[in-house]
PDB file of C-alpha atoms in Angstrom:
ATOM      1  CA  MET Y   1     225.538  54.819  47.089  1.00 27.00           C
ATOM      2  CA  ASP Y   2     227.691  57.925  46.838  1.00 30.00           C
ATOM      3  CA  VAL Y   3     231.237  56.594  46.912  1.00 28.00           C
ATOM      4  CA  ASP Y   4     232.728  60.022  46.275  1.00 32.00           C
ATOM      5  CA  GLY Y   5     231.521  61.663  49.463  1.00 31.00           C
ATOM      6  CA  PRO Y   6     233.809  63.928  51.469  1.00 32.00           C
ATOM      7  CA  ALA Y   7     236.179  62.544  54.066  1.00 35.00           C
ATOM      8  CA  PRO Y   8     234.915  63.028  57.631  1.00 34.00           C
ATOM      9  CA  ASP Y   9     236.180  65.973  59.663  1.00 34.00           C
ATOM     10  CA  HIS Y  10     235.775  63.824  62.768  1.00 34.00           C
ATOM     11  CA  PRO Y  11     236.491  60.099  62.540  1.00 39.00           C
ATOM     12  CA  GLY Y  12     235.060  57.455  64.822  1.00 42.00           C
ATOM     13  CA  PRO Y  13     235.414  57.219  68.582  1.00 42.00           C
ATOM     14  CA  GLY Y  14     238.858  58.005  69.889  1.00 38.00           C
ATOM     15  CA  GLY Y  15     239.980  59.083  66.427  1.00 39.00           C
ATOM     16  CA  LEU Y  16     239.243  55.669  64.934  1.00 48.00           C
ATOM     17  CA  ILE Y  17     238.687  55.380  61.213  1.00 47.00           C
ATOM     18  CA  ALA Y  18     238.090  51.740  60.308  1.00 52.00           C
ATOM     19  CA  GLU Y  19     239.503  51.012  56.868  1.00 50.00           C
ATOM     20  CA  GLY Y  20     238.927  47.882  54.848  1.00 51.00           C
ATOM     21  CA  LYS Y  21     241.014  46.394  52.084  1.00 46.00           C
ATOM     22  CA  ARG Y  22     241.663  48.420  48.957  1.00 40.00           C
ATOM     23  CA  ALA Y  23     238.540  48.912  46.846  1.00 36.00           C
ATOM     24  CA  ARG Y  24     239.621  49.518  43.262  1.00 42.00           C
ATOM     25  CA  THR Y  25     236.135  49.491  41.753  1.00 42.00           C
ATOM     26  CA  VAL Y  26     232.594  50.077  42.949  1.00 43.00           C
ATOM     27  CA  PRO Y  27     231.434  46.422  42.456  1.00 44.00           C
ATOM     28  CA  ILE Y  28     233.777  45.229  45.195  1.00 57.00           C
ATOM     29  CA  ILE Y  29     232.968  47.990  47.674  1.00 83.00           C
ATOM     30  CA  LEU Y  30     230.814  45.548  49.656  1.00 89.00           C
ATOM     31  CA  ASP Y  31     233.903  43.449  50.413  1.00 89.00           C
ATOM     32  CA  GLY Y  32     235.818  46.531  51.503  1.00 91.00           C
ATOM     33  CA  ALA Y  33     232.897  47.739  53.634  1.00 93.00           C
ATOM     34  CA  LEU Y  34     232.651  44.400  55.397  1.00 94.00           C
ATOM     35  CA  ALA Y  35     236.403  44.395  56.033  1.00 94.00           C
ATOM     36  CA  ALA Y  36     236.135  47.894  57.521  1.00 95.00           C
ATOM     37  CA  LEU Y  37     233.341  46.766  59.821  1.00 96.00           C
ATOM     38  CA  ARG Y  38     235.315  43.709  60.922  1.00 96.00           C
ATOM     39  CA  ALA Y  39     238.312  45.948  61.646  1.00 95.00           C
ATOM     40  CA  ALA Y  40     236.157  47.923  64.069  1.00 96.00           C
ATOM     41  CA  HIS Y  41     235.123  44.691  65.755  1.00 97.00           C
ATOM     42  CA  THR Y  42     238.731  43.980  66.740  1.00 96.00           C
ATOM     43  CA  VAL Y  43     238.551  46.834  69.272  1.00 96.00           C
ATOM     44  CA  ASP Y  44     237.734  45.536  72.763  1.00 96.00           C
ATOM     45  CA  GLY Y  45     235.434  47.431  75.108  1.00 95.00           C
ATOM     46  CA  PRO Y  46     235.585  47.807  78.910  1.00 94.00           C
ATOM     47  CA  SER Y  47     231.976  46.618  79.307  1.00 95.00           C
ATOM     48  CA  TYR Y  48     228.678  46.629  77.375  1.00 96.00           C
ATOM     49  CA  GLY Y  49     226.563  49.551  76.206  1.00 94.00           C
ATOM     50  CA  ARG Y  50     226.978  52.897  74.500  1.00 93.00           C
ATOM     51  CA  ILE Y  51     230.630  53.806  74.042  1.00 93.00           C
ATOM     52  CA  SER Y  52     230.024  56.993  76.020  1.00 91.00           C
ATOM     53  CA  ALA Y  53     228.724  55.004  78.997  1.00 90.00           C
ATOM     54  CA  PRO Y  54     229.441  51.265  78.792  1.00 92.00           C
ATOM     55  CA  ASP Y  55     227.866  50.514  82.145  1.00 90.00           C
ATOM     56  CA  SER Y  56     226.166  47.130  81.603  1.00 93.00           C
ATOM     57  CA  VAL Y  57     227.966  44.210  83.209  1.00 89.00           C
ATOM     58  CA  ALA Y  58     226.479  41.678  80.791  1.00 92.00           C
ATOM     59  CA  TRP Y  59     225.438  41.717  77.141  1.00 93.00           C
ATOM     60  CA  MET Y  60     222.069  40.157  77.948  1.00 90.00           C
ATOM     61  CA  ALA Y  61     221.396  42.843  80.562  1.00 90.00           C
ATOM     62  CA  PHE Y  62     222.120  45.604  78.052  1.00 93.00           C
ATOM     63  CA  LEU Y  63     219.793  44.074  75.454  1.00 92.00           C
ATOM     64  CA  THR Y  64     217.082  43.524  78.062  1.00 90.00           C
ATOM     65  CA  ASP Y  65     217.169  47.219  78.959  1.00 90.00           C
ATOM     66  CA  ARG Y  66     217.056  48.223  75.306  1.00 89.00           C
ATOM     67  CA  LEU Y  67     214.078  45.975  74.607  1.00 87.00           C
ATOM     68  CA  ALA Y  68     212.214  47.365  77.617  1.00 86.00           C
ATOM     69  CA  SER Y  69     212.727  50.874  76.247  1.00 86.00           C
ATOM     70  CA  TYR Y  70     211.515  49.765  72.799  1.00 84.00           C
ATOM     71  CA  ALA Y  71     208.372  48.222  74.283  1.00 82.00           C
ATOM     72  CA  ALA Y  72     207.524  51.361  76.244  1.00 84.00           C
ATOM     73  CA  THR Y  73     207.859  53.530  73.142  1.00 82.00           C
ATOM     74  CA  LEU Y  74     205.857  51.176  70.933  1.00 78.00           C
ATOM     75  CA  THR Y  75     203.073  50.940  73.513  1.00 81.00           C
ATOM     76  CA  ARG Y  76     202.941  54.729  73.758  1.00 80.00           C
ATOM     77  CA  LEU Y  77     202.595  54.884  69.958  1.00 76.00           C
ATOM     78  CA  GLY Y  78     199.681  52.441  70.015  1.00 78.00           C
ATOM     79  CA  GLN Y  79     201.700  49.526  68.665  1.00 75.00           C
ATOM     80  CA  ALA Y  80     200.728  47.050  71.370  1.00 71.00           C
ATOM     81  CA  ALA Y  81     201.010  43.978  69.138  1.00 68.00           C
ATOM     82  CA  ILE Y  82     204.578  44.821  68.134  1.00 71.00           C
ATOM     83  CA  ALA Y  83     205.411  45.730  71.731  1.00 68.00           C
ATOM     84  CA  ALA Y  84     204.206  42.264  72.752  1.00 70.00           C
ATOM     85  CA  HIS Y  85     206.640  40.747  70.238  1.00 67.00           C
ATOM     86  CA  ARG Y  86     209.406  42.385  72.259  1.00 66.00           C
ATOM     87  CA  ALA Y  87     208.445  40.150  75.208  1.00 66.00           C
ATOM     88  CA  ARG Y  88     208.987  37.044  73.069  1.00 68.00           C
ATOM     89  CA  VAL Y  89     212.312  38.409  71.886  1.00 76.00           C
ATOM     90  CA  ARG Y  90     213.368  39.020  75.488  1.00 69.00           C
ATOM     91  CA  THR Y  91     212.637  35.377  76.331  1.00 71.00           C
ATOM     92  CA  ASP Y  92     214.888  34.327  73.455  1.00 77.00           C
ATOM     93  CA  LEU Y  93     217.818  36.294  74.888  1.00 83.00           C
ATOM     94  CA  ALA Y  94     218.632  33.152  76.887  1.00 77.00           C
ATOM     95  CA  LEU Y  95     219.851  31.692  73.574  1.00 76.00           C
ATOM     96  CA  LEU Y  96     222.809  34.057  73.505  1.00 84.00           C
ATOM     97  CA  ALA Y  97     226.185  32.885  74.663  1.00 76.00           C
ATOM     98  CA  ASP Y  98     228.411  35.086  76.791  1.00 77.00           C
ATOM     99  CA  VAL Y  99     230.623  37.251  74.598  1.00 88.00           C
ATOM    100  CA  ARG Y 100     233.383  39.714  75.247  1.00 92.00           C
ATOM    101  CA  PRO Y 101     232.427  43.337  74.461  1.00 96.00           C
ATOM    102  CA  HIS Y 102     233.716  44.562  71.117  1.00 97.00           C
ATOM    103  CA  LEU Y 103     233.200  47.849  69.317  1.00 97.00           C
ATOM    104  CA  LEU Y 104     230.014  47.823  67.212  1.00 98.00           C
ATOM    105  CA  HIS Y 105     229.230  50.543  64.695  1.00 97.00           C
ATOM    106  CA  GLY Y 106     225.482  50.244  65.209  1.00 95.00           C
ATOM    107  CA  ASP Y 107     224.382  51.587  61.813  1.00 94.00           C
ATOM    108  CA  PRO Y 108     226.434  49.968  59.021  1.00 96.00           C
ATOM    109  CA  HIS Y 109     224.141  50.820  56.126  1.00 92.00           C
ATOM    110  CA  PRO Y 110     225.699  51.629  52.711  1.00 92.00           C
ATOM    111  CA  GLY Y 111     225.446  55.385  53.224  1.00 91.00           C
ATOM    112  CA  ASN Y 112     227.886  55.225  56.137  1.00 93.00           C
ATOM    113  CA  PHE Y 113     230.739  53.920  54.009  1.00 92.00           C
ATOM    114  CA  ARG Y 114     232.894  56.017  51.677  1.00 89.00           C
ATOM    115  CA  LEU Y 115     235.843  55.502  49.380  1.00 83.00           C
ATOM    116  CA  ARG Y 116     238.731  57.656  50.519  1.00 84.00           C
ATOM    117  CA  ALA Y 117     242.097  57.467  48.824  1.00 83.00           C
ATOM    118  CA  GLY Y 118     241.152  54.079  47.442  1.00 79.00           C
ATOM    119  CA  ARG Y 119     240.037  52.654  50.793  1.00 85.00           C
ATOM    120  CA  VAL Y 120     236.611  52.008  52.213  1.00 89.00           C
ATOM    121  CA  VAL Y 121     236.100  54.162  55.301  1.00 90.00           C
ATOM    122  CA  LEU Y 122     233.374  53.664  57.911  1.00 93.00           C
ATOM    123  CA  LEU Y 123     231.733  56.913  59.042  1.00 93.00           C
ATOM    124  CA  ASP Y 124     229.130  58.124  61.570  1.00 92.00           C
ATOM    125  CA  TRP Y 125     229.672  56.495  64.948  1.00 95.00           C
ATOM    126  CA  GLU Y 126     226.668  58.095  66.644  1.00 90.00           C
ATOM    127  CA  LEU Y 127     225.051  54.733  67.494  1.00 91.00           C
ATOM    128  CA  ALA Y 128     228.247  52.875  68.419  1.00 96.00           C
ATOM    129  CA  THR Y 129     228.137  50.435  71.328  1.00 96.00           C
ATOM    130  CA  TYR Y 130     230.197  47.647  72.827  1.00 97.00           C
ATOM    131  CA  GLY Y 131     228.721  44.181  72.382  1.00 96.00           C
ATOM    132  CA  ASP Y 132     228.550  41.120  70.137  1.00 97.00           C
ATOM    133  CA  PRO Y 133     229.896  41.666  66.583  1.00 97.00           C
ATOM    134  CA  GLN Y 134     227.319  39.239  65.224  1.00 97.00           C
ATOM    135  CA  LEU Y 135     224.612  41.852  65.825  1.00 97.00           C
ATOM    136  CA  ASP Y 136     226.536  44.321  63.662  1.00 98.00           C
ATOM    137  CA  LEU Y 137     226.943  41.671  60.954  1.00 98.00           C
ATOM    138  CA  VAL Y 138     223.179  41.079  60.928  1.00 98.00           C
ATOM    139  CA  ARG Y 139     222.640  44.823  60.602  1.00 97.00           C
ATOM    140  CA  PHE Y 140     225.129  44.921  57.729  1.00 97.00           C
ATOM    141  CA  ALA Y 141     223.542  41.994  55.884  1.00 96.00           C
ATOM    142  CA  TRP Y 142     220.046  43.430  56.244  1.00 95.00           C
ATOM    143  CA  GLU Y 143     220.868  47.031  55.337  1.00 94.00           C
ATOM    144  CA  TRP Y 144     222.962  45.990  52.333  1.00 94.00           C
ATOM    145  CA  ARG Y 145     219.968  43.924  51.175  1.00 92.00           C
ATOM    146  CA  ILE Y 146     221.903  40.690  50.969  1.00 93.00           C
ATOM    147  CA  PRO Y 147     219.474  37.766  50.493  1.00 92.00           C
ATOM    148  CA  PRO Y 148     219.482  35.545  53.603  1.00 92.00           C
ATOM    149  CA  ARG Y 149     220.453  32.553  51.485  1.00 93.00           C
ATOM    150  CA  ARG Y 150     223.761  34.361  50.869  1.00 94.00           C
ATOM    151  CA  TRP Y 151     224.455  35.502  54.425  1.00 96.00           C
ATOM    152  CA  ARG Y 152     226.644  32.528  55.226  1.00 96.00           C
ATOM    153  CA  GLN Y 153     228.741  32.955  52.076  1.00 94.00           C
ATOM    154  CA  VAL Y 154     229.022  36.755  52.067  1.00 93.00           C
ATOM    155  CA  VAL Y 155     228.943  37.730  55.746  1.00 96.00           C
ATOM    156  CA  GLY Y 156     229.761  34.456  57.497  1.00 96.00           C
ATOM    157  CA  ILE Y 157     226.579  34.140  59.555  1.00 97.00           C
ATOM    158  CA  ASP Y 158     223.807  31.538  59.351  1.00 96.00           C
ATOM    159  CA  PRO Y 159     220.383  33.232  58.967  1.00 94.00           C
ATOM    160  CA  ASP Y 160     218.666  30.195  60.487  1.00 93.00           C
ATOM    161  CA  GLU Y 161     220.784  30.073  63.634  1.00 93.00           C
ATOM    162  CA  PRO Y 162     218.542  31.050  66.581  1.00 90.00           C
ATOM    163  CA  ALA Y 163     220.892  33.766  67.818  1.00 92.00           C
ATOM    164  CA  ILE Y 164     221.064  35.311  64.332  1.00 94.00           C
ATOM    165  CA  VAL Y 165     217.265  35.249  63.991  1.00 91.00           C
ATOM    166  CA  LEU Y 166     217.080  36.966  67.376  1.00 91.00           C
ATOM    167  CA  TYR Y 167     219.567  39.626  66.309  1.00 94.00           C
ATOM    168  CA  ARG Y 168     217.554  40.247  63.130  1.00 94.00           C
ATOM    169  CA  HIS Y 169     214.490  40.953  65.251  1.00 90.00           C
ATOM    170  CA  ILE Y 170     216.468  43.244  67.567  1.00 92.00           C
ATOM    171  CA  HIS Y 171     217.815  45.150  64.572  1.00 94.00           C
ATOM    172  CA  LEU Y 172     214.370  45.603  63.039  1.00 91.00           C
ATOM    173  CA  LEU Y 173     212.957  46.902  66.312  1.00 88.00           C
ATOM    174  CA  GLY Y 174     216.004  49.083  66.856  1.00 89.00           C
ATOM    175  CA  ARG Y 175     215.836  50.869  63.527  1.00 88.00           C
ATOM    176  CA  VAL Y 176     212.231  51.861  64.262  1.00 86.00           C
ATOM    177  CA  MET Y 177     213.432  53.396  67.523  1.00 86.00           C
ATOM    178  CA  SER Y 178     216.283  55.199  65.756  1.00 85.00           C
ATOM    179  CA  ALA Y 179     213.889  56.738  63.226  1.00 85.00           C
ATOM    180  CA  ILE Y 180     211.573  57.856  66.034  1.00 83.00           C
ATOM    181  CA  SER Y 181     214.419  59.374  68.067  1.00 80.00           C
ATOM    182  CA  ARG Y 182     215.615  61.323  65.002  1.00 80.00           C
ATOM    183  CA  GLY Y 183     212.129  62.686  64.405  1.00 80.00           C
ATOM    184  CA  SER Y 184     211.890  60.959  61.022  1.00 81.00           C
ATOM    185  CA  VAL Y 185     208.132  60.485  61.175  1.00 79.00           C
ATOM    186  CA  GLU Y 186     207.705  59.246  57.610  1.00 87.00           C
ATOM    187  CA  LEU Y 187     210.561  56.761  57.877  1.00 86.00           C
ATOM    188  CA  ALA Y 188     209.390  55.500  61.268  1.00 82.00           C
ATOM    189  CA  GLY Y 189     205.886  55.029  59.852  1.00 84.00           C
ATOM    190  CA  ARG Y 190     207.234  53.023  56.942  1.00 88.00           C
ATOM    191  CA  TYR Y 191     209.327  50.842  59.227  1.00 86.00           C
ATOM    192  CA  LEU Y 192     206.355  50.241  61.525  1.00 83.00           C
ATOM    193  CA  ALA Y 193     204.147  49.311  58.564  1.00 84.00           C
ATOM    194  CA  ASN Y 194     206.703  46.804  57.306  1.00 85.00           C
ATOM    195  CA  LEU Y 195     207.642  45.423  60.713  1.00 80.00           C
ATOM    196  CA  PRO Y 196     205.034  42.621  61.099  1.00 78.00           C
ATOM    197  CA  ALA Y 197     206.018  41.055  57.764  1.00 83.00           C
ATOM    198  CA  GLU Y 198     209.744  41.548  58.371  1.00 85.00           C
ATOM    199  CA  LEU Y 199     209.577  39.939  61.809  1.00 78.00           C
ATOM    200  CA  ALA Y 200     208.032  36.816  60.281  1.00 75.00           C
ATOM    201  CA  PRO Y 201     210.342  33.962  59.188  1.00 69.00           C
ATOM    202  CA  GLN Y 202     211.785  34.777  55.785  1.00 60.00           C
ATOM    203  CA  PRO Y 203     213.345  32.197  53.459  1.00 57.00           C
ATOM    204  CA  ALA Y 204     214.761  34.988  51.323  1.00 49.00           C
ATOM    205  CA  ARG Y 205     214.922  38.771  51.460  1.00 46.00           C
ATOM    206  CA  PRO Y 206     212.846  40.260  48.599  1.00 48.00           C
ATOM    207  CA  GLY Y 207     214.137  43.035  46.401  1.00 44.00           C
ATOM    208  CA  ALA Y 208     217.850  42.373  46.832  1.00 41.00           C
ATOM    209  CA  THR Y 209     219.616  44.561  44.327  1.00 38.00           C
ATOM    210  CA  HIS Y 210     223.273  44.545  45.309  1.00 39.00           C
ATOM    211  CA  GLY Y 211     224.173  41.575  43.165  1.00 35.00           C
ATOM    212  CA  VAL Y 212     225.430  39.343  45.957  1.00 38.00           C
TER     213      VAL Y 212
END
């Protein structure tokens, strides 16, 4: 990860730049990145959905609409089996408890964090929504390649909890949609190829290289 990238000309929504605790060296940037993400989660939202139009009255309703959109796109691309998985995920939405809407970054992969003046700064709010912070934490754990056996210790979430498993599936489906919407054909193809195996129960995430 490039920790010497330029500071953003335009910070997050409403001028927000979420900053974590001081990161003196690269090995502890993960801690600073997680603190920055949690700082964003302290911002309350008026309702659920995209920050530009938070018009869903319930978190489950917002996710249901998103999953319906995913299924339509996957079916159009000839991915009927994966689209059918969306139906099972939708059934599992009943597992989710009611939550207050909080600011979610939506794409907390390592490339969206920078060191600026000794602090970890969270950039690129294009996919930001209001919803359950646990979904963002699942995204963070997955994209930072933290082995699931370490999720509880590092991120504070239990990978075996039904709601967390559900959020993992939503994230995996969502990143396919993001790649498609950006026109990243090669990336979308790779995600689609990996999706069946990644949606299966996983005792540990292979290839973890971040030393956590």
